[in-house]
Amino acid sequence: AQSVTQLGSHVSVSEGALVLLRCNYSSSVPPYLFWYVQYPNQGLQLLLKYTTGATLVKGINGFEAEFKKSETSFHLTKPSAHMSDAAEYFCAVRPNNAGNMLTFGGGTRLMVKP
Amino acid sequence: DVKVTQSSRYLVKRTGEKVFLECVQDMDHENMFWYRQDPGLGLRLIYFSYDVKMKEKGDIPEGYSVSREKKERFSLILESASTNQTSMYLCASSPTSGGPTFYSTDTQYFGPGTRLTVL
């Protein structure tokens, strides 16, 4: 069984500051890893995903994440926050050898101060 | 663009009512999912379907059932709604190259959600 922990249910940054959203997972087999974003009153949208290959993954809107197997982490970063980044972010994991079901973390709400 | 639509954005029902939540996708995806989203708990999978008339239980199937009579439509049914089923319900779909035991790297595409309140 796999699980996902997102440290910090709320994160607040100033506009232009670094964004760091943390995600740690546990999985009995190498996982596929995902970050989704949910803007207010909308469904989830894929930001980026790691399946195989390069461990640094670039996504939309300037976000990137690095898969660190030794730390079982997949933290999401963006060098400079924009007001439009305010949203809820979800990390998700799926074992790479079975099915299509995702396990989601509890979510982190990102607030961006002017 | 993939489009996943859900029949209602907001729904208010009374305890004991039978509730139908409908989801339609227009990209011929094999897989469809129903999640509920609660603050601090993220998304939890209720049911999953990988083909017409096929379904699998997710993490929290109790109190719910599903129906998939056509490939593009996946319905979530609350047989007798209860107040603890007040939540946001999200539908998603994804393509796959094989059956449920074949892994797929493809993305899940989400609908806008239905916020259900049970009084």
CSV table of N, CA and C in Angstrom, one decimal, chain A residues 32 36 38 41-44 46 49 51 88 90 94 96-102 104-107, chain B residues 9-10 31 33 35 37 40-43 45 48 56 90 100 103-108 110-112:
chain,number,residue,atom,x,y,z
A,32,TYR,N,5.0,6.0,-9.7
A,32,TYR,CA,4.9,7.2,-10.6
A,32,TYR,C,4.3,8.3,-9.6
A,36,TYR,N,-0.9,17.9,-8.9
A,36,TYR,CA,-2.0,18.5,-9.5
A,36,TYR,C,-2.3,19.8,-8.8
A,38,GLN,N,-5.4,22.8,-8.1
A,38,GLN,CA,-6.9,23.1,-8.2
A,38,GLN,C,-7.1,24.6,-7.9
A,41,ASN,N,-12.9,26.8,-7.3
A,41,ASN,CA,-14.1,26.4,-8.1
A,41,ASN,C,-13.9,25.7,-9.4
A,42,GLN,N,-12.7,25.0,-9.4
A,42,GLN,CA,-12.4,24.2,-10.6
A,42,GLN,C,-12.0,22.8,-10.2
A,43,GLY,N,-11.9,21.9,-11.2
A,43,GLY,CA,-11.4,20.6,-11.0
A,43,GLY,C,-9.9,20.6,-10.9
A,44,LEU,N,-9.3,19.4,-10.8
A,44,LEU,CA,-7.8,19.3,-10.7
A,44,LEU,C,-7.2,19.3,-12.1
A,46,LEU,N,-3.4,18.7,-14.1
A,46,LEU,CA,-2.0,18.2,-14.0
A,46,LEU,C,-1.0,19.3,-14.1
A,49,LYS,N,4.5,15.4,-13.9
A,49,LYS,CA,4.5,14.0,-13.5
A,49,LYS,C,5.9,13.4,-13.7
A,51,THR,N,7.6,9.6,-14.3
A,51,THR,CA,7.4,8.2,-14.5
A,51,THR,C,8.7,7.5,-14.5
A,88,GLU,N,-4.8,25.3,-4.5
A,88,GLU,CA,-4.5,24.2,-3.7
A,88,GLU,C,-3.8,23.2,-4.6
A,90,PHE,N,-2.0,19.3,-4.9
A,90,PHE,CA,-2.1,17.9,-4.5
A,90,PHE,C,-0.9,17.1,-5.1
A,94,ARG,N,1.3,6.6,-7.7
A,94,ARG,CA,0.7,5.3,-8.2
A,94,ARG,C,1.8,4.3,-8.4
A,96,ASN,N,4.1,1.7,-10.1
A,96,ASN,CA,4.3,1.6,-11.6
A,96,ASN,C,4.0,0.3,-12.2
A,97,ASN,N,3.5,-0.6,-11.4
A,97,ASN,CA,3.2,-2.0,-11.9
A,97,ASN,C,1.8,-2.4,-11.8
A,98,ALA,N,0.9,-1.5,-11.5
A,98,ALA,CA,-0.5,-2.0,-11.3
A,98,ALA,C,-1.5,-0.8,-11.5
A,99,GLY,N,-2.4,-1.1,-12.4
A,99,GLY,CA,-3.6,-0.3,-12.5
A,99,GLY,C,-3.4,1.2,-12.7
A,100,ASN,N,-4.5,1.9,-12.5
A,100,ASN,CA,-4.5,3.4,-12.8
A,100,ASN,C,-4.9,4.2,-11.6
A,101,MET,N,-5.0,3.6,-10.4
A,101,MET,CA,-5.5,4.3,-9.3
A,101,MET,C,-4.4,5.2,-8.6
A,102,LEU,N,-4.8,6.4,-8.3
A,102,LEU,CA,-3.9,7.3,-7.6
A,102,LEU,C,-4.2,7.4,-6.2
A,104,PHE,N,-3.8,10.2,-3.2
A,104,PHE,CA,-3.5,11.6,-3.1
A,104,PHE,C,-3.1,12.0,-1.7
A,105,GLY,N,-2.3,13.0,-1.6
A,105,GLY,CA,-2.0,13.6,-0.3
A,105,GLY,C,-3.1,14.5,0.1
A,106,GLY,N,-3.0,15.1,1.3
A,106,GLY,CA,-4.1,15.9,1.9
A,106,GLY,C,-4.2,17.3,1.2
A,107,GLY,N,-3.3,17.7,0.4
A,107,GLY,CA,-3.3,19.0,-0.2
A,107,GLY,C,-2.6,20.1,0.6
B,9,ARG,N,-23.1,21.6,-10.5
B,9,ARG,CA,-22.0,22.1,-9.7
B,9,ARG,C,-22.3,22.1,-8.2
B,10,TYR,N,-23.6,22.4,-7.9
B,10,TYR,CA,-24.1,22.4,-6.5
B,10,TYR,C,-25.4,21.6,-6.5
B,31,ASN,N,-10.9,4.5,-18.8
B,31,ASN,CA,-11.0,4.5,-17.3
B,31,ASN,C,-11.8,5.7,-16.8
B,33,PHE,N,-13.3,7.5,-12.9
B,33,PHE,CA,-13.1,7.5,-11.5
B,33,PHE,C,-14.1,8.4,-10.8
B,35,TYR,N,-14.1,10.4,-7.0
B,35,TYR,CA,-13.4,10.7,-5.8
B,35,TYR,C,-14.4,11.6,-5.0
B,37,GLN,N,-13.7,14.8,-2.1
B,37,GLN,CA,-12.6,15.7,-1.6
B,37,GLN,C,-13.1,16.3,-0.4
B,40,GLY,N,-8.3,18.7,4.2
B,40,GLY,CA,-7.3,18.0,5.0
B,40,GLY,C,-7.1,16.5,4.6
B,41,LEU,N,-8.0,15.9,3.9
B,41,LEU,CA,-8.0,14.5,3.5
B,41,LEU,C,-7.6,14.3,2.0
B,42,GLY,N,-7.5,15.4,1.3
B,42,GLY,CA,-7.2,15.2,-0.1
B,42,GLY,C,-8.4,14.6,-0.9
B,43,LEU,N,-8.0,13.8,-1.9
B,43,LEU,CA,-9.0,13.1,-2.7
B,43,LEU,C,-9.0,11.6,-2.3
B,45,LEU,N,-10.5,7.8,-3.3
B,45,LEU,CA,-11.2,7.1,-4.4
B,45,LEU,C,-12.4,6.3,-3.9
B,48,PHE,N,-14.0,3.0,-9.3
B,48,PHE,CA,-13.1,3.1,-10.5
B,48,PHE,C,-13.8,2.1,-11.5
B,56,GLU,N,-14.6,-1.3,-10.0
B,56,GLU,CA,-13.8,-1.8,-8.9
B,56,GLU,C,-14.0,-0.8,-7.7
B,90,LEU,N,-15.6,14.6,-7.2
B,90,LEU,CA,-14.9,14.8,-8.5
B,90,LEU,C,-14.9,13.6,-9.3
B,100,PRO,N,-7.0,-3.4,-16.7
B,100,PRO,CA,-6.6,-2.8,-15.4
B,100,PRO,C,-5.2,-3.2,-14.9
B,103,TYR,N,-0.1,-1.0,-16.7
B,103,TYR,CA,0.1,0.3,-16.1
B,103,TYR,C,-0.1,1.3,-17.3
B,104,SER,N,-0.4,2.5,-16.9
B,104,SER,CA,-0.5,3.5,-17.9
B,104,SER,C,0.1,4.8,-17.3
B,105,THR,N,0.9,5.5,-18.1
B,105,THR,CA,1.5,6.7,-17.7
B,105,THR,C,0.6,7.9,-17.9
B,106,ASP,N,-0.6,7.6,-18.4
B,106,ASP,CA,-1.5,8.7,-18.9
B,106,ASP,C,-2.1,9.4,-17.7
B,107,THR,N,-2.4,10.7,-17.9
B,107,THR,CA,-3.0,11.6,-17.0
B,107,THR,C,-4.4,11.3,-16.7
B,108,GLN,N,-4.9,11.6,-15.5
B,108,GLN,CA,-6.3,11.6,-15.2
B,108,GLN,C,-6.8,13.0,-15.4
B,110,PHE,N,-9.8,15.7,-14.9
B,110,PHE,CA,-10.9,15.9,-13.9
B,110,PHE,C,-12.0,16.8,-14.4
B,111,GLY,N,-13.2,16.6,-13.9
B,111,GLY,CA,-14.3,17.5,-14.1
B,111,GLY,C,-14.3,18.6,-13.0
B,112,PRO,N,-15.2,19.5,-13.1
B,112,PRO,CA,-15.2,20.7,-12.2
B,112,PRO,C,-15.6,20.4,-10.8
